[in-house]
Amino acid sequence: MKALIYNGPRNVTVTDVPDPRIEHPKDALVRITTTNICGSDLHMYEGRTDMEAGRVLGHEPLGEVVEVGSAVERVRVGDLVCMPFNVACGFCKNCERGLTNYCVIANPDPDIAGGAYGFADMGPWQGAQAEFLRVPWADFNCLRLPPDAREKENDYVMVADIFPTGYHSTVMAGVRPGDSVVVYGGGPVGQMAAYSAILRSAATVMVVDRHPDRLTLAEKIGAIPIDDSKASPVEQVLDQTGGEGADCGCECVGYQAHDPEGHEHIDLTLNNLVKSVRIAGRMGVVGDFVPQDPGAADDLSRKGEAVFDYGLFWSKGQQMGTGQCPVKRYNRKLRDLIHAGKAQPSFVVSHQLPLNEAPAAYKHFDAREPGWTKVVLKP
Amino acid sequence: MKALIYNGPRNVTVTDVPDPRIEHPKDALVRITTTNICGSDLHMYEGRTDMEAGRVLGHEPLGEVVEVGSAVERVRVGDLVCMPFNVACGFCKNCERGLTNYCVIANPDPDIAGGAYGFADMGPWQGAQAEFLRVPWADFNCLRLPPDAREKENDYVMVADIFPTGYHSTVMAGVRPGDSVVVYGGGPVGQMAAYSAILRSAATVMVVDRHPDRLTLAEKIGAIPIDDSKASPVEQVLDQTGGEGADCGCECVGYQAHDPEGHEHIDLTLNNLVKSVRIAGRMGVVGDFVPQDPGAADDLSRKGEAVFDYGLFWSKGQQMGTGQCPVKRYNRKLRDLIHAGKAQPSFVVSHQLPLNEAPAAYKHFDAREPGWTKVVLKP
Amino acid sequence: MKALIYNGPRNVTVTDVPDPRIEHPKDALVRITTTNICGSDLHMYEGRTDMEAGRVLGHEPLGEVVEVGSAVERVRVGDLVCMPFNVACGFCKNCERGLTNYCVIANPDPDIAGGAYGFADMGPWQGAQAEFLRVPWADFNCLRLPPDAREKENDYVMVADIFPTGYHSTVMAGVRPGDSVVVYGGGPVGQMAAYSAILRSAATVMVVDRHPDRLTLAEKIGAIPIDDSKASPVEQVLDQTGGEGADCGCECVGYQAHDPEGHEHIDLTLNNLVKSVRIAGRMGVVGDFVPQDPGAADDLSRKGEAVFDYGLFWSKGQQMGTGQCPVKRYNRKLRDLIHAGKAQPSFVVSHQLPLNEAPAAYKHFDAREPGWTKVVLKP
Amino acid sequence: MKALIYNGPRNVTVTDVPDPRIEHPKDALVRITTTNICGSDLHMYEGRTDMEAGRVLGHEPLGEVVEVGSAVERVRVGDLVCMPFNVACGFCKNCERGLTNYCVIANPDPDIAGGAYGFADMGPWQGAQAEFLRVPWADFNCLRLPPDAREKENDYVMVADIFPTGYHSTVMAGVRPGDSVVVYGGGPVGQMAAYSAILRSAATVMVVDRHPDRLTLAEKIGAIPIDDSKASPVEQVLDQTGGEGADCGCECVGYQAHDPEGHEHIDLTLNNLVKSVRIAGRMGVVGDFVPQDPGAADDLSRKGEAVFDYGLFWSKGQQMGTGQCPVKRYNRKLRDLIHAGKAQPSFVVSHQLPLNEAPAAYKHFDAREPGWTKVVLKP
């Protein structure tokens, strides 16, 4: 089959590789019909991780089941399914508590929990930017889609990662109807966070970014765009909230946050969050942070350490939740919202391309070229 | 009346001052029968705050109502009452949500929320280490005590601050029956956190400190003492938890954390917490941190900034809650536990002294002299 | 002043009565500019309660503060304010937990908790269908409205009762984005429950009623109308939910539920709820039920007893929450939603009338005449 | 192997039956070393269900894994394991939300959800009162026990059903430290509810029963015994709680509740609960109720209908949760409590017998003979 292979920093190609096959009686094979390129793929693309050369990238899979192992009981050949980016067994001590983002079985490394398709350090699983995908623990990992799915694949595919991830940040931030919410980052996840806050009836949603296309997109869904290249985002948020700060804060940027001059600061969005969220406010941080970052510019960042305005954080009595999203906690209900016509997360899609154009798409997306918000691939 | 007056750094005296009086129809006057010296009094005592000379210290009051204002409806002369250290109006937007720790009326400074008796930057309220105390919004702030209170004043007085504060850390840390809990700090609040975790049926409670008397006290209530002067506390906690880390973490030290060699590190306990708490674990930080600390040794600490191991915190998907305790959220039920004989927080008391011995007690307590765990004053 | 007086069963008049005045230093006087007739006013109007003749009815007040008592600290003359129908002190053991619906101070009857304006058995408070209203504990009870309030009084007045009450049913029913929700009752509270479920991003909202105008109104806001005079509502709900039943159920009818033939059955909606809600589903019951109902048709109903399908309820593992709404838990955020233009609950208003037309309005409303959904009065 | 077989009403025998075997690659076979007789076994024993003759009874299994299917990944031969009475697949829409009590795969009946070992209407699974047990979905259903388990089997076996079931009632009742709790029923589950409330630091726990041995046992663990044959239990609870009623209520009796004169009333404990729990109090009902009960004495009870004091329930604003316990939600942490020496639920055991004495034990237990509280079998 054809698949997008990581060969080394900023070098990916669509290559012929052996078809995946059923390796365990609980596996299913899925023919991928829609899959995405994710912002976190860029960490690997840029060589900021220890991704092995030769692996298939991609962790946002949607497709049709073409074969199931002998112990698969629920999923059937012909089902249209969408899989969480998390690979999870369903029965370990973390999975049983709903922490499918920290499955201890899906990751053979004893020091790391959590599996994912086509991801550095997250288990041996091949990626989804390919014609076929092996899905382990298929009964647990496959979310079946309703009959209308064929027409809405670009909506449903967002349920694999970015829609639940953005949603998760609003849950950790405790968004309730009537709240004010600030979202740092107007990329795909930030758009989904803002969209989720709107679905949860926030009174005011603000999206901080500086790329005009992202700010425009945020405004289109009903958020207030905050351009941090024009003025302090903290001041702008305080202005919008009567000087108090937002009730809730969502971080959707991560450790590669850049200032308007283009320099990377691991702590940029965190400290802005603390300042722009109100007393006793809550924050959900879903932007990626890493414990080691050998490619970082300074000593602290290389160790994943941030100069954090802790005294202010504490004296404001704020709360913070972090980490990757346990997609299974949300994907069924988000699917139902799409099915009912109450959510159309595909608004974030800027490009729909065949698989063989994926290498070019990586290049444009990595360069944050205007208009390259979210790329959907059709293998 | 006699009261303990702050005259300047490490200089307090018991002095005659004018009696407090009813200044507003909602006030009550309370004759203090039991009150405590708190670890946070030491921040002021040491001159690390901008406490005004001439003010009465003390924020853990228990006593008898001797006069009530004309608009007081519930509290009556003769009631034995205990007051939260938080001074709160009961009707502002924060109080109505239960955030009595951030009352916007009790603090006239528009940039700071939250009032307290005898506390720097927390409103004009005089302190409780005195013969009498003026209690504003008396119907809201006075917790009435049951008839047995006279015999258990040393238990009930802990409900003013340290028992709910320790308890709050376990609530923010999400302690449930069967959990493992690590508490950083074996001072009075840390002891109360450990005690609360035990009351909440934690399976394992570990207290990290290095003072033998504190470690012994922790062991006496059923916690596992972890001596951080002997070996890495992180390693010891990992050993006790099968390498996974504790389910829950409580920080009860604050920005003046010292290493075993006696140097102060604002980030010491925070980074140890992150390392000794499990994946997806929760933490409650009730040790004091401040946004500005002019007396600190280094630049970052002076700005309240900590070098925080954020990459690890995020990759473990941990959650953290912070801030002073909203005592009213807990004081009624903790009172009921004492009344039912199910809690005896007075185990923490090491010294019971008359008011005029308070200056000497401050000196011993500030020097962390062995055995000076908690001082109760009887004005 | 002029006020709507209850003289006896189905006999109300607009009469001159003495102006209310400040009776306690915490009181405020409010000139009522908008107020509503509520479905629960009809229990009193019909003589089904022991309402005293001569009292002013009405418990949904909005207006301008014209005088404040000497101990009022926050509310000022000139403020435009909306009051919860619950009268609450703010400092009793129930209020401090947020149970303003069960204030033990606002109701002098030792056997009943909870106060309300112009309501049988809920304290001595006069009603709001009048030119002026005395508001006790004004700092606690007055919700201040923003500058745009004058233009949106018909929206904001819904925050006094029916919007939070409907919303409360969705909270007790645990409505989350993506859920299916069935609402029994398409009256004003039922419309608000459906509207709240939609604001909370339910995937499917069904409203059960049989009055065409109510069903049409529900459809207009995006709900699915279920006409229980055409077919079993249970069957219709099961059909809409793939045979499983709704995730969440809201009861907005109460003890005077009628079957399509016009007979009253205290248990009608309850048992339909149990059957039309899914396994492990949750329900919020805000329709009024009473422990004694001397005017009921049968023995059980007179004692407030229902023949409840308990075996089915239990075997489905359902949960049920009940009771009047503690309006203060929600009114600030619902106000903010209106202010942000994200909610317009005035869609439910069918008639806007001067106070002197209130007696006629009661007559039409009590007769459930087509189109008389909700009456707003302008004293 | 030998197993306890249900032959018909009040007729059980220990009989030789074929050994169970691996029927699916996810199965495990367990050699039962400890198992219990449960109060709910008596519903079947008495012929009040449609249990098929010839089936093995018993649903509280603990033992050693002796064989695993080819797709089992975590559980190993030699593991000492305890299984929830719920049989659950781990991947259906209910299991993934933690509702293992309503697994839709483990019960082939399309109208009923939820599986159990040896239980009427709950799937085809054989019972645990036998030498061997087939455990389906073994990786999901087996809880592994620590090395000390051999010495504490009588404690750990309680984690299969009655300890989590009693605990679940306290969770649904919202028990928090300092609360007052009333438990209706002093049988094994009621004792576990009281014990759980005590572990959760309730200030006051009351157990209502009339059997002296049960009341004595409750008193021994620190609860207040309430003898309902001596005086109204409602009055006694009100007396213990200053007239207010308990904060929380646990129902551990079910539809076969008897009055002191020995007559069965489906609604007896429910209506007593409503009257003895406070305003806004919560209740957890884990006693069994059934939608059809052909053997009941009256028409309503035959349909599972109760004359419920709904008007009082509603006017007190109470909440009620119901249903069988999803054991997996609690069993890991309760195991950890036992392992840490913080819980010894075996205090409830009155008899420890070999399997061949089970028929006699059923007889004594069914007759509620004094002292037959809980029977542990050692096959």
PDB file of N, CA and C in Angstrom, chain D residues 267-317:
ATOM      1  N   ASP D 267     -42.952  -0.335  49.676  1.00  0.00           N
ATOM      2  CA  ASP D 267     -42.673   1.093  49.842  1.00  0.00           C
ATOM      3  C   ASP D 267     -42.222   1.470  51.249  1.00  0.00           C
ATOM      4  N   LEU D 268     -42.084   0.475  52.122  1.00  0.00           N
ATOM      5  CA  LEU D 268     -41.842   0.768  53.540  1.00  0.00           C
ATOM      6  C   LEU D 268     -40.580   1.596  53.765  1.00  0.00           C
ATOM      7  N   THR D 269     -39.454   1.096  53.278  1.00  0.00           N
ATOM      8  CA  THR D 269     -38.198   1.798  53.561  1.00  0.00           C
ATOM      9  C   THR D 269     -38.093   3.084  52.744  1.00  0.00           C
ATOM     10  N   LEU D 270     -38.671   3.107  51.546  1.00  0.00           N
ATOM     11  CA  LEU D 270     -38.579   4.311  50.717  1.00  0.00           C
ATOM     12  C   LEU D 270     -39.237   5.498  51.405  1.00  0.00           C
ATOM     13  N   ASN D 271     -40.455   5.275  51.905  1.00  0.00           N
ATOM     14  CA  ASN D 271     -41.155   6.394  52.527  1.00  0.00           C
ATOM     15  C   ASN D 271     -40.532   6.764  53.872  1.00  0.00           C
ATOM     16  N   ASN D 272     -39.997   5.794  54.565  1.00  0.00           N
ATOM     17  CA  ASN D 272     -39.273   6.129  55.792  1.00  0.00           C
ATOM     18  C   ASN D 272     -38.015   6.941  55.482  1.00  0.00           C
ATOM     19  N   LEU D 273     -37.358   6.582  54.415  1.00  0.00           N
ATOM     20  CA  LEU D 273     -36.167   7.335  53.996  1.00  0.00           C
ATOM     21  C   LEU D 273     -36.500   8.795  53.755  1.00  0.00           C
ATOM     22  N   VAL D 274     -37.542   9.018  52.962  1.00  0.00           N
ATOM     23  CA  VAL D 274     -37.923  10.392  52.622  1.00  0.00           C
ATOM     24  C   VAL D 274     -38.182  11.198  53.887  1.00  0.00           C
ATOM     25  N   LYS D 275     -38.813  10.553  54.854  1.00  0.00           N
ATOM     26  CA  LYS D 275     -39.151  11.276  56.087  1.00  0.00           C
ATOM     27  C   LYS D 275     -37.946  11.445  57.005  1.00  0.00           C
ATOM     28  N   SER D 276     -36.968  10.557  56.914  1.00  0.00           N
ATOM     29  CA  SER D 276     -35.868  10.656  57.876  1.00  0.00           C
ATOM     30  C   SER D 276     -34.617  11.289  57.273  1.00  0.00           C
ATOM     31  N   VAL D 277     -34.701  11.743  56.036  1.00  0.00           N
ATOM     32  CA  VAL D 277     -33.570  12.453  55.428  1.00  0.00           C
ATOM     33  C   VAL D 277     -33.934  13.932  55.335  1.00  0.00           C
ATOM     34  N   ARG D 278     -32.941  14.768  55.462  1.00  0.00           N
ATOM     35  CA  ARG D 278     -33.164  16.211  55.546  1.00  0.00           C
ATOM     36  C   ARG D 278     -33.535  16.837  54.204  1.00  0.00           C
ATOM     37  N   ILE D 279     -33.972  18.051  54.288  1.00  0.00           N
ATOM     38  CA  ILE D 279     -34.172  18.887  53.103  1.00  0.00           C
ATOM     39  C   ILE D 279     -32.922  18.862  52.241  1.00  0.00           C
ATOM     40  N   ALA D 280     -33.122  18.680  50.948  1.00  0.00           N
ATOM     41  CA  ALA D 280     -32.016  18.669  49.987  1.00  0.00           C
ATOM     42  C   ALA D 280     -31.043  17.518  50.225  1.00  0.00           C
ATOM     43  N   GLY D 281     -31.442  16.549  51.036  1.00  0.00           N
ATOM     44  CA  GLY D 281     -30.586  15.399  51.264  1.00  0.00           C
ATOM     45  C   GLY D 281     -30.591  14.448  50.079  1.00  0.00           C
ATOM     46  N   ARG D 282     -29.600  13.596  50.046  1.00  0.00           N
ATOM     47  CA  ARG D 282     -29.480  12.629  48.962  1.00  0.00           C
ATOM     48  C   ARG D 282     -29.609  11.207  49.486  1.00  0.00           C
ATOM     49  N   MET D 283     -30.064  10.329  48.601  1.00  0.00           N
ATOM     50  CA  MET D 283     -30.275   8.935  48.987  1.00  0.00           C
ATOM     51  C   MET D 283     -29.721   8.021  47.903  1.00  0.00           C
ATOM     52  N   GLY D 284     -29.183   6.900  48.368  1.00  0.00           N
ATOM     53  CA  GLY D 284     -28.712   5.871  47.452  1.00  0.00           C
ATOM     54  C   GLY D 284     -29.440   4.578  47.763  1.00  0.00           C
ATOM     55  N   VAL D 285     -30.136   4.054  46.771  1.00  0.00           N
ATOM     56  CA  VAL D 285     -30.966   2.864  46.982  1.00  0.00           C
ATOM     57  C   VAL D 285     -30.313   1.683  46.275  1.00  0.00           C
ATOM     58  N   VAL D 286     -29.749   0.767  47.045  1.00  0.00           N
ATOM     59  CA  VAL D 286     -29.124  -0.417  46.456  1.00  0.00           C
ATOM     60  C   VAL D 286     -29.865  -1.709  46.796  1.00  0.00           C
ATOM     61  N   GLY D 287     -30.852  -1.634  47.700  1.00  0.00           N
ATOM     62  CA  GLY D 287     -31.723  -2.798  47.900  1.00  0.00           C
ATOM     63  C   GLY D 287     -32.434  -3.099  46.590  1.00  0.00           C
ATOM     64  N   ASP D 288     -32.656  -4.403  46.328  1.00  0.00           N
ATOM     65  CA  ASP D 288     -33.252  -4.802  45.034  1.00  0.00           C
ATOM     66  C   ASP D 288     -34.727  -4.422  44.925  1.00  0.00           C
ATOM     67  N   PHE D 289     -35.101  -3.841  43.800  1.00  0.00           N
ATOM     68  CA  PHE D 289     -36.505  -3.649  43.428  1.00  0.00           C
ATOM     69  C   PHE D 289     -36.672  -4.215  42.029  1.00  0.00           C
ATOM     70  N   VAL D 290     -37.860  -4.717  41.739  1.00  0.00           N
ATOM     71  CA  VAL D 290     -38.054  -5.385  40.447  1.00  0.00           C
ATOM     72  C   VAL D 290     -39.307  -4.861  39.763  1.00  0.00           C
ATOM     73  N   PRO D 291     -39.278  -4.821  38.437  1.00  0.00           N
ATOM     74  CA  PRO D 291     -40.426  -4.274  37.704  1.00  0.00           C
ATOM     75  C   PRO D 291     -41.632  -5.208  37.687  1.00  0.00           C
ATOM     76  N   GLN D 292     -41.377  -6.506  37.808  1.00  0.00           N
ATOM     77  CA  GLN D 292     -42.491  -7.454  37.932  1.00  0.00           C
ATOM     78  C   GLN D 292     -42.163  -8.399  39.078  1.00  0.00           C
ATOM     79  N   ASP D 293     -43.173  -8.713  39.878  1.00  0.00           N
ATOM     80  CA  ASP D 293     -42.950  -9.601  41.018  1.00  0.00           C
ATOM     81  C   ASP D 293     -44.200 -10.464  41.191  1.00  0.00           C
ATOM     82  N   PRO D 294     -44.325 -11.493  40.339  1.00  0.00           N
ATOM     83  CA  PRO D 294     -45.561 -12.292  40.329  1.00  0.00           C
ATOM     84  C   PRO D 294     -45.893 -12.876  41.699  1.00  0.00           C
ATOM     85  N   GLY D 295     -44.900 -13.076  42.558  1.00  0.00           N
ATOM     86  CA  GLY D 295     -45.168 -13.688  43.851  1.00  0.00           C
ATOM     87  C   GLY D 295     -45.598 -12.708  44.932  1.00  0.00           C
ATOM     88  N   ALA D 296     -45.775 -11.452  44.577  1.00  0.00           N
ATOM     89  CA  ALA D 296     -46.097 -10.456  45.601  1.00  0.00           C
ATOM     90  C   ALA D 296     -47.540 -10.597  46.059  1.00  0.00           C
ATOM     91  N   ALA D 297     -47.827  -9.989  47.218  1.00  0.00           N
ATOM     92  CA  ALA D 297     -49.125 -10.186  47.860  1.00  0.00           C
ATOM     93  C   ALA D 297     -50.229  -9.310  47.267  1.00  0.00           C
ATOM     94  N   ASP D 298     -49.872  -8.160  46.715  1.00  0.00           N
ATOM     95  CA  ASP D 298     -50.927  -7.264  46.221  1.00  0.00           C
ATOM     96  C   ASP D 298     -50.660  -6.837  44.792  1.00  0.00           C
ATOM     97  N   ASP D 299     -51.701  -6.284  44.184  1.00  0.00           N
ATOM     98  CA  ASP D 299     -51.656  -5.912  42.770  1.00  0.00           C
ATOM     99  C   ASP D 299     -50.528  -4.951  42.428  1.00  0.00           C
ATOM    100  N   LEU D 300     -50.399  -3.891  43.189  1.00  0.00           N
ATOM    101  CA  LEU D 300     -49.362  -2.903  42.889  1.00  0.00           C
ATOM    102  C   LEU D 300     -47.979  -3.549  42.957  1.00  0.00           C
ATOM    103  N   SER D 301     -47.725  -4.243  44.030  1.00  0.00           N
ATOM    104  CA  SER D 301     -46.399  -4.849  44.207  1.00  0.00           C
ATOM    105  C   SER D 301     -46.098  -5.832  43.089  1.00  0.00           C
ATOM    106  N   ARG D 302     -47.111  -6.536  42.625  1.00  0.00           N
ATOM    107  CA  ARG D 302     -46.879  -7.468  41.508  1.00  0.00           C
ATOM    108  C   ARG D 302     -46.345  -6.751  40.281  1.00  0.00           C
ATOM    109  N   LYS D 303     -46.738  -5.481  40.116  1.00  0.00           N
ATOM    110  CA  LYS D 303     -46.237  -4.679  38.986  1.00  0.00           C
ATOM    111  C   LYS D 303     -45.014  -3.839  39.362  1.00  0.00           C
ATOM    112  N   GLY D 304     -44.495  -4.074  40.556  1.00  0.00           N
ATOM    113  CA  GLY D 304     -43.319  -3.308  40.989  1.00  0.00           C
ATOM    114  C   GLY D 304     -43.628  -1.859  41.318  1.00  0.00           C
ATOM    115  N   GLU D 305     -44.899  -1.561  41.586  1.00  0.00           N
ATOM    116  CA  GLU D 305     -45.295  -0.169  41.846  1.00  0.00           C
ATOM    117  C   GLU D 305     -45.391   0.094  43.345  1.00  0.00           C
ATOM    118  N   ALA D 306     -44.950   1.264  43.731  1.00  0.00           N
ATOM    119  CA  ALA D 306     -44.949   1.644  45.145  1.00  0.00           C
ATOM    120  C   ALA D 306     -45.813   2.881  45.337  1.00  0.00           C
ATOM    121  N   VAL D 307     -46.530   2.938  46.456  1.00  0.00           N
ATOM    122  CA  VAL D 307     -47.239   4.167  46.816  1.00  0.00           C
ATOM    123  C   VAL D 307     -46.211   5.059  47.501  1.00  0.00           C
ATOM    124  N   PHE D 308     -45.722   5.998  46.735  1.00  0.00           N
ATOM    125  CA  PHE D 308     -44.545   6.759  47.145  1.00  0.00           C
ATOM    126  C   PHE D 308     -44.975   8.154  47.571  1.00  0.00           C
ATOM    127  N   ASP D 309     -44.418   8.599  48.674  1.00  0.00           N
ATOM    128  CA  ASP D 309     -44.793   9.901  49.239  1.00  0.00           C
ATOM    129  C   ASP D 309     -44.095  10.998  48.442  1.00  0.00           C
ATOM    130  N   TYR D 310     -44.507  11.111  47.185  1.00  0.00           N
ATOM    131  CA  TYR D 310     -43.770  11.937  46.246  1.00  0.00           C
ATOM    132  C   TYR D 310     -43.835  13.425  46.577  1.00  0.00           C
ATOM    133  N   GLY D 311     -44.993  13.863  47.043  1.00  0.00           N
ATOM    134  CA  GLY D 311     -45.144  15.282  47.382  1.00  0.00           C
ATOM    135  C   GLY D 311     -44.144  15.715  48.447  1.00  0.00           C
ATOM    136  N   LEU D 312     -43.914  14.841  49.413  1.00  0.00           N
ATOM    137  CA  LEU D 312     -42.945  15.181  50.456  1.00  0.00           C
ATOM    138  C   LEU D 312     -41.515  15.122  49.909  1.00  0.00           C
ATOM    139  N   PHE D 313     -41.249  14.080  49.136  1.00  0.00           N
ATOM    140  CA  PHE D 313     -39.935  13.931  48.495  1.00  0.00           C
ATOM    141  C   PHE D 313     -39.583  15.201  47.716  1.00  0.00           C
ATOM    142  N   TRP D 314     -40.538  15.658  46.902  1.00  0.00           N
ATOM    143  CA  TRP D 314     -40.291  16.837  46.069  1.00  0.00           C
ATOM    144  C   TRP D 314     -40.180  18.104  46.911  1.00  0.00           C
ATOM    145  N   SER D 315     -41.092  18.250  47.865  1.00  0.00           N
ATOM    146  CA  SER D 315     -41.075  19.521  48.599  1.00  0.00           C
ATOM    147  C   SER D 315     -39.831  19.625  49.470  1.00  0.00           C
ATOM    148  N   LYS D 316     -39.202  18.510  49.789  1.00  0.00           N
ATOM    149  CA  LYS D 316     -37.930  18.544  50.502  1.00  0.00           C
ATOM    150  C   LYS D 316     -36.738  18.664  49.539  1.00  0.00           C
ATOM    151  N   GLY D 317     -37.011  18.635  48.252  1.00  0.00           N
ATOM    152  CA  GLY D 317     -35.932  18.829  47.281  1.00  0.00           C
ATOM    153  C   GLY D 317     -34.852  17.768  47.366  1.00  0.00           C
TER     154      GLY D 317
END
